[in-house]
Tab-separated table of C-alpha atoms in Angstrom:
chain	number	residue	atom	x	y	z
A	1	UNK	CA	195.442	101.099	55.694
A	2	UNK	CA	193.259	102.151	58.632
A	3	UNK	CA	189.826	100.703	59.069
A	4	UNK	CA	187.218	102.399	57.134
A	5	UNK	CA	184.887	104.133	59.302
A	6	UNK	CA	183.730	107.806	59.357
A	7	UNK	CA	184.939	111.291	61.141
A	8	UNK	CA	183.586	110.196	65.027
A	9	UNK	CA	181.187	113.250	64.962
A	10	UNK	CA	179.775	112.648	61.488
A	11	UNK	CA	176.204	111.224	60.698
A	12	UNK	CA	174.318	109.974	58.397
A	13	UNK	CA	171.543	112.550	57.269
A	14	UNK	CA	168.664	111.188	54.640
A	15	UNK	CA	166.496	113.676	52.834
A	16	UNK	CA	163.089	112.171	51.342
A	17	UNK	CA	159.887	113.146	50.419
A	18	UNK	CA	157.583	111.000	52.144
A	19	UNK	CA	155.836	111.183	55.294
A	20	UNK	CA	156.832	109.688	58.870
A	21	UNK	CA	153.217	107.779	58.174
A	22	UNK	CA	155.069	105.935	55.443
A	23	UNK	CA	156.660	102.604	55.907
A	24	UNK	CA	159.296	103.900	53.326
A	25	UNK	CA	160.485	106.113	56.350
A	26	UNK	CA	160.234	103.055	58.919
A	27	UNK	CA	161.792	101.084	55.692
A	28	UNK	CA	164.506	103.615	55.241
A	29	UNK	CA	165.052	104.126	59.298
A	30	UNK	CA	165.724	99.603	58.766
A	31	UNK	CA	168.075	99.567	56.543
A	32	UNK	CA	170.562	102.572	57.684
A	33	UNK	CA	170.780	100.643	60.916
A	34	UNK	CA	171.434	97.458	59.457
A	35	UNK	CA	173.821	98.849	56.735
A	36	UNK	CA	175.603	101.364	58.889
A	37	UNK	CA	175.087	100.271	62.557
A	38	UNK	CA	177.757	101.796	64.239
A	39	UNK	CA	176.976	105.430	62.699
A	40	UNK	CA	174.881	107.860	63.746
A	41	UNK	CA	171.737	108.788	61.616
A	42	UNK	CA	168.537	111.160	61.237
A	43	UNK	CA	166.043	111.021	58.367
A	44	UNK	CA	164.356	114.118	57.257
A	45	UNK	CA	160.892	113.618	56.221
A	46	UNK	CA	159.312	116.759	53.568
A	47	UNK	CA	156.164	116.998	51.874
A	48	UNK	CA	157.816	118.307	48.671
A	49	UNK	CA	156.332	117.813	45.973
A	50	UNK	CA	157.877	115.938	43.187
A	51	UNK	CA	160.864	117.538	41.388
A	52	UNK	CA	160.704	120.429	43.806
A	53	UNK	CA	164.824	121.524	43.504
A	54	UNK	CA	163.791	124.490	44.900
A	55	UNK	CA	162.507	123.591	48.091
A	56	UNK	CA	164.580	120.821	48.554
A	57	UNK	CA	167.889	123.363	48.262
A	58	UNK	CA	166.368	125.617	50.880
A	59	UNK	CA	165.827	122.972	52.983
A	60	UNK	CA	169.270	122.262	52.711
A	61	UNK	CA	170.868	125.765	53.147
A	62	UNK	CA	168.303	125.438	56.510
A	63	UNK	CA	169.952	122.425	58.521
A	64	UNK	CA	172.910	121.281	56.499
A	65	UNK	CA	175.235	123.670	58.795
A	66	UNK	CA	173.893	121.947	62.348
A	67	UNK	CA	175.545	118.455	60.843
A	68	UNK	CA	179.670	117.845	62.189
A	69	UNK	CA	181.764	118.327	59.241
A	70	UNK	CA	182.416	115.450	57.023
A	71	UNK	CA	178.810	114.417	57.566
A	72	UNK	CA	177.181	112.158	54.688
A	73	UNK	CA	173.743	114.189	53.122
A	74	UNK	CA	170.920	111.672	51.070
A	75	UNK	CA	168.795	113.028	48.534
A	76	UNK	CA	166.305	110.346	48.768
A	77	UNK	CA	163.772	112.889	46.403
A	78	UNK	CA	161.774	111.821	43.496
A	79	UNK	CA	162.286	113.212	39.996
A	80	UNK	CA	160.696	114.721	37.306
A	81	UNK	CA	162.852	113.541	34.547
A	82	UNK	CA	161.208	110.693	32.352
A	83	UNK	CA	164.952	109.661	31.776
A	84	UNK	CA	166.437	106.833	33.136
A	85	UNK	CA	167.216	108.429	36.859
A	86	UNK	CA	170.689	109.325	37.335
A	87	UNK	CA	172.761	109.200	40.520
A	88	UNK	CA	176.095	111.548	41.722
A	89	UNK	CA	178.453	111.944	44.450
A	90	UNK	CA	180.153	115.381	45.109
A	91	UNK	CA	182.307	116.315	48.504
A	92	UNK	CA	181.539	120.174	49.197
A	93	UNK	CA	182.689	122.129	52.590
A	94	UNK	CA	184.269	118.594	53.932
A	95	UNK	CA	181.388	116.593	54.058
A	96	UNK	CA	179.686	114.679	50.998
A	97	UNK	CA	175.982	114.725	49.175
A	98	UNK	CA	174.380	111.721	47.311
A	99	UNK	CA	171.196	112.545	45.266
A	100	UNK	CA	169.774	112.511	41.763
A	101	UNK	CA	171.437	114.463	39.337
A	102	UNK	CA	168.475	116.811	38.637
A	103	UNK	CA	170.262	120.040	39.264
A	104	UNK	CA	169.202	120.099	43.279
A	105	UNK	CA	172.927	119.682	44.302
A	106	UNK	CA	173.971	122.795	41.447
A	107	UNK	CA	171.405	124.563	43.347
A	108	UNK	CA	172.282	123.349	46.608
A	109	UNK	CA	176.077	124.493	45.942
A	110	UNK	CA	175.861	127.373	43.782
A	111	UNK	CA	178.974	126.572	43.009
A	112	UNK	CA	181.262	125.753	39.781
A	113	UNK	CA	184.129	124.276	40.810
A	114	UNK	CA	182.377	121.646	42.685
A	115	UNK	CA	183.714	118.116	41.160
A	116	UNK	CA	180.896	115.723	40.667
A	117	UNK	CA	180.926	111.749	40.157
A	118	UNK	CA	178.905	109.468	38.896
A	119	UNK	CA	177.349	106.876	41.335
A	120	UNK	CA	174.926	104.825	38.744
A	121	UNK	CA	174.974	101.086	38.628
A	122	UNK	CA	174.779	100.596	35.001
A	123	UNK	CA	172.859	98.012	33.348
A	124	UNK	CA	169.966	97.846	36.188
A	125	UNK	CA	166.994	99.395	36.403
A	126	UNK	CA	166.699	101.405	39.442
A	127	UNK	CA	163.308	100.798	41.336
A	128	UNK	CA	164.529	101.855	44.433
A	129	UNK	CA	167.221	104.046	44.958
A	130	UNK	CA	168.212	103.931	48.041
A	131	UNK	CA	169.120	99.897	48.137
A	132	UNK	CA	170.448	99.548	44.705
A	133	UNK	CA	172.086	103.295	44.890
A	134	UNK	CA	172.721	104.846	47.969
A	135	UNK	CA	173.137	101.924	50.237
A	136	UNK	CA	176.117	100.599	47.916
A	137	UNK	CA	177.586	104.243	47.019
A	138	UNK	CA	177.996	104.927	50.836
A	139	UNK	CA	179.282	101.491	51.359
A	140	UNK	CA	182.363	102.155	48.541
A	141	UNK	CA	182.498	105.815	50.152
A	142	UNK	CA	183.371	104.962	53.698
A	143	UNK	CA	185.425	101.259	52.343
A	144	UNK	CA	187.499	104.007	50.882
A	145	UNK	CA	187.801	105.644	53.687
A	146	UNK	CA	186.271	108.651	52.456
A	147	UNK	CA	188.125	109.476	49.580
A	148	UNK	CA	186.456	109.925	46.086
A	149	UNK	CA	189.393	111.013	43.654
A	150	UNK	CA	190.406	107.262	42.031
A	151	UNK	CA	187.519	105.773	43.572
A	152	UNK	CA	184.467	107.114	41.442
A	153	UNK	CA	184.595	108.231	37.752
A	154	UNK	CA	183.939	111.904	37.473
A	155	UNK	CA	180.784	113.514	36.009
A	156	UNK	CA	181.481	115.648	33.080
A	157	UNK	CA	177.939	116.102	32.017
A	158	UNK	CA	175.351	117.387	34.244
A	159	UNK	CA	171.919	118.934	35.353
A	160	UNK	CA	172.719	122.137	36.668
A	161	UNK	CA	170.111	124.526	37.699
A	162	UNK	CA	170.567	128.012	39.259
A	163	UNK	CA	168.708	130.107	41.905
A	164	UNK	CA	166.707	133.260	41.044
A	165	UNK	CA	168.713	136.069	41.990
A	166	UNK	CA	167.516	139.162	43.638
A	167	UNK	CA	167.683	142.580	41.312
A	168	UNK	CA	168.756	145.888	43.032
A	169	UNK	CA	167.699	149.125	41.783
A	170	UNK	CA	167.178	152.744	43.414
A	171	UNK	CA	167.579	150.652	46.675
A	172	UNK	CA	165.036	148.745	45.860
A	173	UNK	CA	165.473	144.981	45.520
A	174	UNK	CA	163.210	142.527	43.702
A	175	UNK	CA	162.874	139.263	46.222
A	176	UNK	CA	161.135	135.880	45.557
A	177	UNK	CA	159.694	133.576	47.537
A	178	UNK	CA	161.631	130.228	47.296
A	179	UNK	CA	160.152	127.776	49.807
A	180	UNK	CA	157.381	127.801	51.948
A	181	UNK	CA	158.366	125.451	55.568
A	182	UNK	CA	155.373	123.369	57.360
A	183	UNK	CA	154.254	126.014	59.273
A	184	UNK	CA	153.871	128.942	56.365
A	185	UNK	CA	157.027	130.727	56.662
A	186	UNK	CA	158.490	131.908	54.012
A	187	UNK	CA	161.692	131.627	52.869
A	188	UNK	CA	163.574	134.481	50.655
A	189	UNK	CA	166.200	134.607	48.036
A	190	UNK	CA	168.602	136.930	50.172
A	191	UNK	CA	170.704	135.886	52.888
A	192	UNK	CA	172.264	137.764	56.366
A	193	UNK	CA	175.402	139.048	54.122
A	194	UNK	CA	173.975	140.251	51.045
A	195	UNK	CA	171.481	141.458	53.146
A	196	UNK	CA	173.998	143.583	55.254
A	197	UNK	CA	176.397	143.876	52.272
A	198	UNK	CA	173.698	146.117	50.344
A	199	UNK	CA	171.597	147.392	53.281
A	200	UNK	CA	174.692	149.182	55.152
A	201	UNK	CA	172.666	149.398	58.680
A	202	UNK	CA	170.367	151.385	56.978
A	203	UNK	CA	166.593	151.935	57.759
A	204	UNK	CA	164.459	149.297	55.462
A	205	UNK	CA	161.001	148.520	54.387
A	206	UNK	CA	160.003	145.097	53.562
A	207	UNK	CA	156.635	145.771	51.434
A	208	UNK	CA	154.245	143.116	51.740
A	209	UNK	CA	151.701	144.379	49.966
A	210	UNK	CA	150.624	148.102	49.469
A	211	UNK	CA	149.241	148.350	53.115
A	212	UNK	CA	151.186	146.083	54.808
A	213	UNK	CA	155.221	146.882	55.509
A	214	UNK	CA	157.852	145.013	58.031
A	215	UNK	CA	160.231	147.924	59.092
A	216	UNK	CA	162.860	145.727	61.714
A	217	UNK	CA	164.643	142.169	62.045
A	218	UNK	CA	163.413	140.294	65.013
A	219	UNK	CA	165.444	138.113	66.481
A	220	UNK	CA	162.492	135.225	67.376
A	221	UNK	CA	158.998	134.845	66.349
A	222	UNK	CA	157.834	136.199	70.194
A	223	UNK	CA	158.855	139.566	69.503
A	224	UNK	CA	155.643	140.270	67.920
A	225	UNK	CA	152.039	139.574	69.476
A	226	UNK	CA	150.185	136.467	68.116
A	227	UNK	CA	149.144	136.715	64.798
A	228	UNK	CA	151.242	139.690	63.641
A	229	UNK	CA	153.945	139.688	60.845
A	230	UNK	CA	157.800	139.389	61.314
A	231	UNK	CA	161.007	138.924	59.694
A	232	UNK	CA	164.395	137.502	60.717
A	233	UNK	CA	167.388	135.488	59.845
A	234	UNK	CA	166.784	132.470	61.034
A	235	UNK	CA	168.447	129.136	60.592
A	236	UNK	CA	171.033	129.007	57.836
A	237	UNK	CA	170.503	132.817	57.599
A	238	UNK	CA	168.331	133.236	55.072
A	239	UNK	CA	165.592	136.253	55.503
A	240	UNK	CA	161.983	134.698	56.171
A	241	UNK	CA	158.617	136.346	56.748
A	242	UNK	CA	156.831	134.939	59.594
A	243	UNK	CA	153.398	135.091	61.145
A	244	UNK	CA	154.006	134.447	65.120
A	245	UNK	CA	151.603	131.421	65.847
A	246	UNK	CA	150.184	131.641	62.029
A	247	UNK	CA	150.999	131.175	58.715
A	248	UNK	CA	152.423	133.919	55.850
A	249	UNK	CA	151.418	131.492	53.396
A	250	UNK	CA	147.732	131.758	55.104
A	251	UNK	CA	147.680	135.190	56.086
A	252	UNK	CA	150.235	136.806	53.901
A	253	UNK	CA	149.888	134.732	51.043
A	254	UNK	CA	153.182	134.181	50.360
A	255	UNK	CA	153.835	131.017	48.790
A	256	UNK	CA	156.720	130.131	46.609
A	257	UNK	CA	156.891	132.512	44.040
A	258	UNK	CA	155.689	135.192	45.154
A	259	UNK	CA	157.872	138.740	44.743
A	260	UNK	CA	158.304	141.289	47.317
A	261	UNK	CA	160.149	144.391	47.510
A	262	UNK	CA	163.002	145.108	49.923
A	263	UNK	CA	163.759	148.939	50.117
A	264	UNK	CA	166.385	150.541	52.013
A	265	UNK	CA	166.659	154.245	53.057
A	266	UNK	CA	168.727	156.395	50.345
C-alpha cells in the first residue's frame, strides 16, 4: 500500500465562524499544523451568524474553485439544531467536505446523487468539533489514502436544504439576495450560465429600485466612479451588485433577502 498522504497540490481549507481576534482561530491555526504538518492549510474566518446555510454555501460557491482538486473543505460552523450535532463526509468534484449535517453541504452541492457518510463518534458528547470530529475524520481520510467507499458507513438520512430559485416570467426574473460579503456586496441567486442561458446577449435592466437601474456587466469594480452602482460576475460567477468603494448593503440596501428584478429586452 502506498503511504497515505494527500494529492501534492491539495490543502487543507477550514471554514469557521469566528473572528481572526479569536484564539479559536490561533487554536485552530495549532492544531492543523501539529495534526497535519506536512500539508498545506488556510483558515477562513466569517462573521456568519449562527446557522447561516445560506451564507456559508455562497461563500463556498465563492472560493471553493481557487483550491487544487482533491483539496479537503472544513465546515467548522455552529448550528442551530438543539439536537445532538451531527457530523458527515461527502467527496464532490474530486475533492472532499467535512461539516455538520445541517443541510449547508445539500446546499453547497445542489446535488442528489452526492453519497454522504457519517463521521460521528458515537457515545461522546461533542464539545468541540474540530478535535473530537474533524481532526480524527481527516486522520482516517488521508490513513485511507483518500478513499471513503468501505471506510465510512454511508448516510441514509439527512438534512437537506435547497436554494431559492429564481422565477422567469415575460422576461422578467424574480432574484434574491443570498449573502451579503464584508464589504456590502451582494450576492444573487443567478449565476454566469443561467444568466447567459436565459438572457441570449440581449439588452437587460437590473431594477434596483423604481429610480435606480444597472443596464451593463462590468468586468471590475473601477469601471464605475466612486460611489456608483455596478454589477458583474465575479468570483465563482455568481451575479453581485456592487457599490465601487461603498457598500449595496449601505447604500442600496440590499441585504440578504432582498428581491430584485432582472429584465431582459423582448
Amino acid at each position: 500500500m502506498n503511504s497515505p498522504e494527500l494529492n501534492p497540490h491539495a490543502m487543507i481549507h477550514v471554514l469557521c465562524d469566528f473572528s481572526v481576534e479569536s484564539p479559536d482561530y490561533t487554536v485552530t491555526m495549532a492544531r492543523i499544523a501539529r495534526f497535519f504538518p506536512s500539508h498545506r492549510a488556510i483558515i477562513s474566518p466569517q462573521p456568519f451568524k449562527k446557522g447561516h446555510i445560506m451564507g456559508q454555501s455562497v461563500f463556498l460557491q465563492l472560493v471553493v474553485p481557487e483550491f487544487p482538486e482533491g483539496s479537503i473543505h472544513i465546515c467548522r460552523v455552529g448550528t442551530m439544531s438543539r439536537m445532538a450535532p451531527r457530523f458527515v463526509l461527502a467527496k464532490w468534484k474530486g475533492s472532499y467536505y467535512l461539516a455538520p449535517d445541517n443541510g449547508l453541504l445539500p446546499l453547497y452541492f445542489n446535488d442528489d446523487q452526492v453519497v454522504y457518510y457519517n463521521i460521528n463518534s458515537s457515545g461522546i458528547q461533542v464539545n468541540d468539533a474540530m478535535m473530537q470530529i474533524y481532526i480524527p475524520a481527516l486522520q482516517k481520510l488521508i490513513e485511507s489514502n483518500m478513499e471513503v467507499d468501505g471506510i465510512f458507513d454511508v448516510k441514509e438520512m439527512l438534512v437537506r436544504s435547497s436554494p431559492p430559485t429564481p422565477t422567469l416570467s415575460n422576461n422578467v426574473m424574480n432574484l434574491t439576495v443570498l449573502y451579503n460579503d464584508y464589504y456590502g456586496n451582494a450576492y444573487l441567486n443567478i449565476n454566469r450560465h443561467t444568466f447567459e442561458e436565459i438572457g441570449q446577449g440581449r439588452p437587460f435592466r437590473l431594477r434596483i429600485s423604481h429610480s435606480m437601474e444597472i443596464k451593463q456587466l462590468s468586468q471590475g469594480y473601477n469601471d464605475v466612479m466612486e460611489g456608483m452602482e455596478l454589477c458583474m460576475f465575479g468570483y465563482g460567477d455568481i451575479l453581485q451588485v456592487a457599490v465601487n468603494a461603498g457598500s449595496a448593503v449601505q447604500y442600496l440596501s440590499l441585504t440578504e433577502g432582498r428581491n430584485i428584478l432582472l429584465e431582459f429586452a423582448s
